[in-house]
Tab-separated table of C-alpha atoms in Angstrom:
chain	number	residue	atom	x	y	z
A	27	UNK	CA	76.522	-24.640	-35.816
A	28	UNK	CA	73.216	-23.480	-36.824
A	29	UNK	CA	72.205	-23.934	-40.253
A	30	UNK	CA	70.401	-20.131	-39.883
A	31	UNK	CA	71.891	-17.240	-41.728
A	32	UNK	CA	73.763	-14.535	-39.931
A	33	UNK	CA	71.493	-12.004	-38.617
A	34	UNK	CA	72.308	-8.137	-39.629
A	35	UNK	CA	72.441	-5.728	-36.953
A	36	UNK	CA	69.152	-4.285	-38.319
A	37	UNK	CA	67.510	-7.620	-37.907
A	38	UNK	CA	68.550	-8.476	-34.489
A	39	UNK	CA	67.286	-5.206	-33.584
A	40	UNK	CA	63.826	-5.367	-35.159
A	41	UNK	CA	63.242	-9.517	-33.525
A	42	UNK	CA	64.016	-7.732	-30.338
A	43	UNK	CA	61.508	-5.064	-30.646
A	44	UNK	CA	59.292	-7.438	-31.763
A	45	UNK	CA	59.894	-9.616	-28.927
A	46	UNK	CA	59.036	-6.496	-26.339
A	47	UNK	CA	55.860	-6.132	-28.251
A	48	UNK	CA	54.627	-9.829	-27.820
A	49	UNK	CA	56.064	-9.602	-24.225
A	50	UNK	CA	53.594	-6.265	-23.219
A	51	UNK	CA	50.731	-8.304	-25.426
A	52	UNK	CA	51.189	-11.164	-23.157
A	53	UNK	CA	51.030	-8.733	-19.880
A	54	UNK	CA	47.586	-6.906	-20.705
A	55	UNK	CA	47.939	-4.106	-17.960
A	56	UNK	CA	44.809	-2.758	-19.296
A	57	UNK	CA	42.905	-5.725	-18.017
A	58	UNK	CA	44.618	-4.899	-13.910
A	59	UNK	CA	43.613	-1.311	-14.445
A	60	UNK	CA	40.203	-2.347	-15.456
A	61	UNK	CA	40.217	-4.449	-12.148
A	62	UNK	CA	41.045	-1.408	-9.966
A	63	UNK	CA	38.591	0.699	-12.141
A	64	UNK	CA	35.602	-1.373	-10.842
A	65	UNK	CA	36.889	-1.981	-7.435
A	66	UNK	CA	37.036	1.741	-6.999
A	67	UNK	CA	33.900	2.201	-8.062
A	68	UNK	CA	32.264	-0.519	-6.044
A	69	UNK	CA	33.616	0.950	-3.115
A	70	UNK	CA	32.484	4.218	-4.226
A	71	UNK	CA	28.677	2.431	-4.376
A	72	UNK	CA	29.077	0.670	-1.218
A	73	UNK	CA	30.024	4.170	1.082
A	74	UNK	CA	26.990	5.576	-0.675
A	75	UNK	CA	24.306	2.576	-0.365
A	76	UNK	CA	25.608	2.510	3.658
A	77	UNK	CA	24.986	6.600	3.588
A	78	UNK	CA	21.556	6.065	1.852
A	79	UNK	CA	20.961	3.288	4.521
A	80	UNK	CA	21.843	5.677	7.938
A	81	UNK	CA	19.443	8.409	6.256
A	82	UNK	CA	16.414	6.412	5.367
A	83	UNK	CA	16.633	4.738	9.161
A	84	UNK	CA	16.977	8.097	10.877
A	85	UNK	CA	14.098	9.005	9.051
A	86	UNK	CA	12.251	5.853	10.026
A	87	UNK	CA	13.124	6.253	13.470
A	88	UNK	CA	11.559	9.503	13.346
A	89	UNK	CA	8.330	9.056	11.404
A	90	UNK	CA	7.854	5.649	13.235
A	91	UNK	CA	8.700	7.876	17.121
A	92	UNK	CA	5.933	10.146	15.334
A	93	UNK	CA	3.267	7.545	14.940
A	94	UNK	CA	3.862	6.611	18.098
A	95	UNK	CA	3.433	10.143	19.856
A	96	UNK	CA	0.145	10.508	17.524
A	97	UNK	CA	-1.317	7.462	19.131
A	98	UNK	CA	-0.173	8.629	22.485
A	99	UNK	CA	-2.490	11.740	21.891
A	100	UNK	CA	-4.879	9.887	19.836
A	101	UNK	CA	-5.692	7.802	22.912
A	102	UNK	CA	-5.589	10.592	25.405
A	103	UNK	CA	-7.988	12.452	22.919
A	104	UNK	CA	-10.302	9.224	23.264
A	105	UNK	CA	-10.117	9.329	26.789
A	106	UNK	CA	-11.041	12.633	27.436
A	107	UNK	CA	-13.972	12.835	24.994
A	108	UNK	CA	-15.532	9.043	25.597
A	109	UNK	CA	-18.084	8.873	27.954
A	110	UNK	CA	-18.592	6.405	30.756
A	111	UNK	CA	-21.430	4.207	31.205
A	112	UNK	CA	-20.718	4.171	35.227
A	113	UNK	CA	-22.865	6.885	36.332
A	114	UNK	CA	-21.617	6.158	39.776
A	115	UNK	CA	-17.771	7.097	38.966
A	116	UNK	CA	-18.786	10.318	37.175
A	117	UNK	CA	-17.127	12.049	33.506
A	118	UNK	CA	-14.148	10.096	32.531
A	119	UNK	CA	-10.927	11.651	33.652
A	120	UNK	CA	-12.875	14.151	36.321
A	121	UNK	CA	-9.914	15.153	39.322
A	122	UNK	CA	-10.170	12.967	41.899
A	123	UNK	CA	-10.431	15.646	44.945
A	124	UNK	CA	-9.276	12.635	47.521
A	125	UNK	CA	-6.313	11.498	45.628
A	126	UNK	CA	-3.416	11.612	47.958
A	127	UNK	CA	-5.898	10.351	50.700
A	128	UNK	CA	-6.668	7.316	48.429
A	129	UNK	CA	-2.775	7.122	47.720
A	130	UNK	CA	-1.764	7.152	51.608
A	131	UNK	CA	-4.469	4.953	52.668
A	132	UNK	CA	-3.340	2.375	49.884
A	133	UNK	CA	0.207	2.780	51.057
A	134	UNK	CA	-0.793	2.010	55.167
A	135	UNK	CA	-2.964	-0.945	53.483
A	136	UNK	CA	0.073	-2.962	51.773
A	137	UNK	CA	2.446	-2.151	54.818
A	138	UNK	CA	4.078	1.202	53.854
A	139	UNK	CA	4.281	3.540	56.739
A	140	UNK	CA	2.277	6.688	55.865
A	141	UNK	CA	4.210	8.609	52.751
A	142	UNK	CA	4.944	11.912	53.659
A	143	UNK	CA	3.280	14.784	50.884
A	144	UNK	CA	4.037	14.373	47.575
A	145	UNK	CA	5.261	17.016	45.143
A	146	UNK	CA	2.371	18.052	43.219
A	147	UNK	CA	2.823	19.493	39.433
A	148	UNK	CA	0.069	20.289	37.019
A	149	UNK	CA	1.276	21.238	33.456
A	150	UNK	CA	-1.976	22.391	31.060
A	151	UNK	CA	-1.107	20.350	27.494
A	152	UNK	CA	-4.541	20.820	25.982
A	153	UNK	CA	-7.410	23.121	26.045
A	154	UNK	CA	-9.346	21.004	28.209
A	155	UNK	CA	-6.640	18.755	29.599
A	156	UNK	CA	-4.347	19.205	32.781
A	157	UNK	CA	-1.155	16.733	33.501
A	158	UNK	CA	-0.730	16.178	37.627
A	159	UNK	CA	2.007	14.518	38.773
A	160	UNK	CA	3.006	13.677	42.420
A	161	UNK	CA	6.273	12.746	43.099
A	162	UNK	CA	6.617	10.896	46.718
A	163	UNK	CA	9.753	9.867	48.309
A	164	UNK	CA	9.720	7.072	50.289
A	165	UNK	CA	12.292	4.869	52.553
A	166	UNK	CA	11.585	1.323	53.525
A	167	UNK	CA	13.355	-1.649	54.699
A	168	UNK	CA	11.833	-3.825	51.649
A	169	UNK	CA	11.192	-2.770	48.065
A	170	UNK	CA	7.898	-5.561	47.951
A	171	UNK	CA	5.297	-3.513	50.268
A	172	UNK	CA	6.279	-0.395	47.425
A	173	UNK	CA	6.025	-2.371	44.249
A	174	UNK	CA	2.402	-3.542	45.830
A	175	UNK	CA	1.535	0.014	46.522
A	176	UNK	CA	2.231	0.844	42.990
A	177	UNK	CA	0.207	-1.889	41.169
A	178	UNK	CA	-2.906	-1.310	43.717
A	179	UNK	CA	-2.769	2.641	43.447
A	180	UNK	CA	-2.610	2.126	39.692
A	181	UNK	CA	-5.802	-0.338	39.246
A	182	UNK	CA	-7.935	1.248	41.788
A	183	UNK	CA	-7.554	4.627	40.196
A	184	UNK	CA	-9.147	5.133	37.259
A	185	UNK	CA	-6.080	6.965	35.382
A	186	UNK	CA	-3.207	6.735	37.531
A	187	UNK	CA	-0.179	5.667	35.706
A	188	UNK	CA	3.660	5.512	36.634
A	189	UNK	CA	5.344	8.497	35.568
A	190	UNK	CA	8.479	7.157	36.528
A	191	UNK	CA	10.271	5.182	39.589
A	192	UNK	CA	13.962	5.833	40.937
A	193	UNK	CA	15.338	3.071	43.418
A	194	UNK	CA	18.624	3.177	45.432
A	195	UNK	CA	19.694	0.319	47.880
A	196	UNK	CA	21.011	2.230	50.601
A	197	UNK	CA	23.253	0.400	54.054
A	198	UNK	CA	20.135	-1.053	55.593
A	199	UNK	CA	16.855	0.650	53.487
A	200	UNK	CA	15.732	1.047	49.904
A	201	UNK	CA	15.369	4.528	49.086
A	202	UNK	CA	12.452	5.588	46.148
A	203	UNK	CA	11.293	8.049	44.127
A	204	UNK	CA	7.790	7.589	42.666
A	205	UNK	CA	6.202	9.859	40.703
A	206	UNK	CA	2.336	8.928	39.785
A	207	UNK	CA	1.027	10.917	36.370
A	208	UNK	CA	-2.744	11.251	35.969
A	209	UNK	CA	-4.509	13.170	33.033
A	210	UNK	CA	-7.450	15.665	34.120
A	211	UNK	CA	-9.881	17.822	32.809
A	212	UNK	CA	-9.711	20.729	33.631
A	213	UNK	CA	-12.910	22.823	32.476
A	214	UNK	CA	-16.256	21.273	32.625
Protein backbone atom coordinates (compact mmCIF):
# COMPACT_ATOMS: atom_id res chain seq x y z
CA UNK A 1 0.00 0.00 0.00
CA UNK A 2 0.58 3.60 -0.01
CA UNK A 3 2.68 5.01 2.56
CA UNK A 4 -0.06 8.23 2.58
CA UNK A 5 -2.30 8.68 5.53
CA UNK A 6 -5.97 7.91 5.33
CA UNK A 7 -7.83 10.75 3.99
CA UNK A 8 -11.00 12.04 6.21
CA UNK A 9 -14.15 12.45 4.51
CA UNK A 10 -13.67 16.24 4.91
CA UNK A 11 -10.43 16.04 3.06
CA UNK A 12 -11.42 14.00 0.16
CA UNK A 13 -14.11 16.40 -0.25
CA UNK A 14 -12.13 19.65 -0.15
CA UNK A 15 -9.05 17.88 -2.92
CA UNK A 16 -12.10 17.34 -5.01
CA UNK A 17 -13.36 20.80 -4.95
CA UNK A 18 -10.12 21.86 -5.39
CA UNK A 19 -9.61 19.72 -8.28
CA UNK A 20 -12.97 21.33 -10.07
CA UNK A 21 -11.41 24.65 -9.44
CA UNK A 22 -8.01 23.92 -11.25
CA UNK A 23 -10.13 22.00 -13.87
CA UNK A 24 -12.49 25.44 -14.79
CA UNK A 25 -8.88 27.45 -14.41
CA UNK A 26 -7.51 25.25 -17.02
CA UNK A 27 -10.81 25.79 -19.36
CA UNK A 28 -10.82 29.77 -19.41
CA UNK A 29 -14.41 30.16 -20.99
CA UNK A 30 -13.92 33.76 -20.59
CA UNK A 31 -11.24 33.76 -23.21
CA UNK A 32 -14.17 31.77 -26.03
CA UNK A 33 -16.64 34.40 -24.97
CA UNK A 34 -14.16 37.08 -25.59
CA UNK A 35 -13.69 35.38 -29.09
CA UNK A 36 -17.43 35.59 -29.93
CA UNK A 37 -17.49 39.15 -28.34
CA UNK A 38 -15.19 40.49 -31.14
CA UNK A 39 -16.48 38.36 -33.87
CA UNK A 40 -19.86 39.84 -33.22
CA UNK A 41 -18.72 42.99 -33.30
CA UNK A 42 -16.64 42.71 -36.42
CA UNK A 43 -19.52 41.58 -38.15
CA UNK A 44 -21.45 44.30 -36.71
CA UNK A 45 -18.54 46.79 -38.44
CA UNK A 46 -18.43 44.95 -41.58
CA UNK A 47 -22.65 45.24 -42.36
CA UNK A 48 -22.07 48.88 -41.53
CA UNK A 49 -18.70 49.74 -43.58
CA UNK A 50 -20.70 47.72 -46.71
CA UNK A 51 -23.92 50.15 -45.80
CA UNK A 52 -21.57 53.23 -45.65
CA UNK A 53 -20.06 51.89 -48.98
CA UNK A 54 -23.75 51.48 -51.08
CA UNK A 55 -24.56 55.17 -49.73
CA UNK A 56 -21.45 57.05 -50.58
CA UNK A 57 -21.60 55.27 -54.32
CA UNK A 58 -25.25 56.14 -54.84
CA UNK A 59 -24.29 59.44 -54.03
CA UNK A 60 -21.35 59.37 -56.41
CA UNK A 61 -23.36 58.05 -59.06
CA UNK A 62 -25.51 60.92 -58.66
CA UNK A 63 -23.23 63.91 -58.23
CA UNK A 64 -20.89 62.36 -60.94
CA UNK A 65 -24.62 61.81 -63.51
CA UNK A 66 -24.86 65.62 -62.33
CA UNK A 67 -21.56 66.81 -63.64
CA UNK A 68 -22.23 65.18 -66.48
CA UNK A 69 -25.77 66.79 -67.28
CA UNK A 70 -23.99 70.30 -66.31
CA UNK A 71 -21.53 69.81 -69.08
CA UNK A 72 -24.25 68.63 -71.34
CA UNK A 73 -25.84 72.18 -70.84
CA UNK A 74 -22.61 73.83 -70.37
CA UNK A 75 -21.77 72.91 -73.97
CA UNK A 76 -25.16 73.56 -75.42
CA UNK A 77 -24.91 77.02 -73.59
CA UNK A 78 -21.50 77.45 -75.60
CA UNK A 79 -23.04 76.57 -78.65
CA UNK A 80 -25.78 78.75 -78.69
CA UNK A 81 -23.95 81.89 -77.53
CA UNK A 82 -20.42 81.36 -79.64
CA UNK A 83 -20.31 82.97 -82.73
CA UNK A 84 -19.15 81.66 -86.06
CA UNK A 85 -16.46 83.00 -88.08
CA UNK A 86 -18.27 81.49 -91.42
CA UNK A 87 -20.26 84.35 -92.48
CA UNK A 88 -21.44 82.19 -95.28
CA UNK A 89 -23.27 79.49 -92.90
CA UNK A 90 -24.94 82.23 -90.83
CA UNK A 91 -25.54 82.40 -86.49
CA UNK A 92 -24.55 79.15 -85.04
CA UNK A 93 -27.44 76.84 -84.45
CA UNK A 94 -29.93 79.09 -86.89
CA UNK A 95 -33.01 76.34 -88.21
CA UNK A 96 -32.09 75.00 -91.18
CA UNK A 97 -35.48 75.79 -93.29
CA UNK A 98 -34.35 72.85 -95.96
CA UNK A 99 -33.68 70.19 -93.48
CA UNK A 100 -35.72 67.24 -94.47
CA UNK A 101 -34.86 68.20 -98.16
CA UNK A 102 -31.12 67.97 -97.22
CA UNK A 103 -32.04 64.68 -95.21
CA UNK A 104 -33.96 62.97 -98.30
CA UNK A 105 -31.57 64.06 -100.82
CA UNK A 106 -28.68 62.51 -98.60
CA UNK A 107 -30.73 59.39 -98.24
CA UNK A 108 -31.35 59.00 -102.48
CA UNK A 109 -27.42 59.88 -102.55
CA UNK A 110 -26.10 56.71 -100.44
CA UNK A 111 -28.83 54.38 -102.08
CA UNK A 112 -31.87 54.72 -99.73
CA UNK A 113 -35.06 54.99 -101.62
CA UNK A 114 -36.68 58.35 -100.74
CA UNK A 115 -37.76 58.25 -96.75
CA UNK A 116 -41.18 58.94 -96.41
CA UNK A 117 -41.93 62.30 -93.79
CA UNK A 118 -40.54 62.18 -90.67
CA UNK A 119 -42.25 62.87 -87.35
CA UNK A 120 -41.35 66.25 -86.42
CA UNK A 121 -41.23 67.35 -82.50
CA UNK A 122 -39.98 70.61 -81.14
CA UNK A 123 -39.80 70.78 -77.27
CA UNK A 124 -38.68 74.64 -76.02
CA UNK A 125 -35.85 73.73 -73.06
CA UNK A 126 -34.44 77.23 -72.85
CA UNK A 127 -35.40 80.74 -73.35
CA UNK A 128 -33.78 80.97 -76.55
CA UNK A 129 -33.38 77.30 -77.39
CA UNK A 130 -35.83 74.84 -79.27
CA UNK A 131 -35.14 70.80 -79.39
CA UNK A 132 -36.45 69.28 -83.07
CA UNK A 133 -36.46 65.91 -83.52
CA UNK A 134 -37.54 63.87 -86.63
CA UNK A 135 -38.17 60.48 -86.29
CA UNK A 136 -38.16 58.54 -89.88
CA UNK A 137 -39.02 55.02 -90.42
CA UNK A 138 -37.42 53.34 -92.93
CA UNK A 139 -37.36 49.62 -94.59
CA UNK A 140 -34.49 48.38 -96.66
CA UNK A 141 -33.05 45.24 -97.84
CA UNK A 142 -29.46 46.21 -96.25
CA UNK A 143 -28.72 48.03 -93.01
CA UNK A 144 -25.14 49.61 -94.85
CA UNK A 145 -26.88 52.29 -97.33
CA UNK A 146 -28.74 53.49 -93.61
CA UNK A 147 -25.72 53.49 -91.39
CA UNK A 148 -24.08 55.73 -94.44
CA UNK A 149 -27.06 57.96 -94.44
CA UNK A 150 -26.61 58.51 -90.81
CA UNK A 151 -22.86 59.40 -90.65
CA UNK A 152 -23.26 61.79 -93.91
CA UNK A 153 -26.56 63.54 -92.58
CA UNK A 154 -24.69 63.99 -89.31
CA UNK A 155 -21.30 65.70 -90.73
CA UNK A 156 -22.90 67.71 -93.36
CA UNK A 157 -25.27 69.29 -90.91
CA UNK A 158 -23.97 71.53 -88.74
CA UNK A 159 -25.86 70.14 -85.46
CA UNK A 160 -27.53 67.09 -86.38
CA UNK A 161 -26.97 64.39 -83.92
CA UNK A 162 -28.56 60.81 -83.39
CA UNK A 163 -31.26 60.97 -81.03
CA UNK A 164 -31.61 57.44 -81.09
CA UNK A 165 -31.78 54.32 -83.69
CA UNK A 166 -34.17 51.15 -83.36
CA UNK A 167 -33.29 48.16 -85.80
CA UNK A 168 -35.34 44.94 -86.37
CA UNK A 169 -34.26 42.17 -88.91
CA UNK A 170 -37.42 41.32 -90.35
CA UNK A 171 -38.03 37.80 -93.09
CA UNK A 172 -36.30 39.48 -95.99
CA UNK A 173 -35.76 43.55 -94.87
CA UNK A 174 -34.28 45.48 -91.98
CA UNK A 175 -36.78 47.57 -90.46
CA UNK A 176 -35.49 51.20 -88.63
CA UNK A 177 -36.37 53.77 -86.60
CA UNK A 178 -34.16 56.90 -86.70
CA UNK A 179 -34.75 59.73 -84.94
CA UNK A 180 -32.24 62.84 -85.78
CA UNK A 181 -32.11 65.62 -82.69
CA UNK A 182 -30.91 69.11 -83.62
CA UNK A 183 -30.75 72.15 -81.15
CA UNK A 184 -32.26 75.59 -82.53
CA UNK A 185 -32.71 78.96 -81.69
CA UNK A 186 -35.56 79.97 -81.59
CA UNK A 187 -35.75 83.94 -81.18
CA UNK A 188 -33.32 86.08 -82.95
Amino acid sequence: MSDLPALTHDQRQDLAEAAVFAERRNRPRHLVMLGLLLLVVSGLALIWGLSSYRGARTEADRERNNVFRLKQLAAMHDALTRTKADPVAGPPYAPVPNLQTRLEGLATGVGLPRPPLPQERRDRAQAGAQSLRLTYRIRHDEPGPLFNWLAKGMSEIEGLELYSLRVQPEASTWSFEVTFSRWERSGP
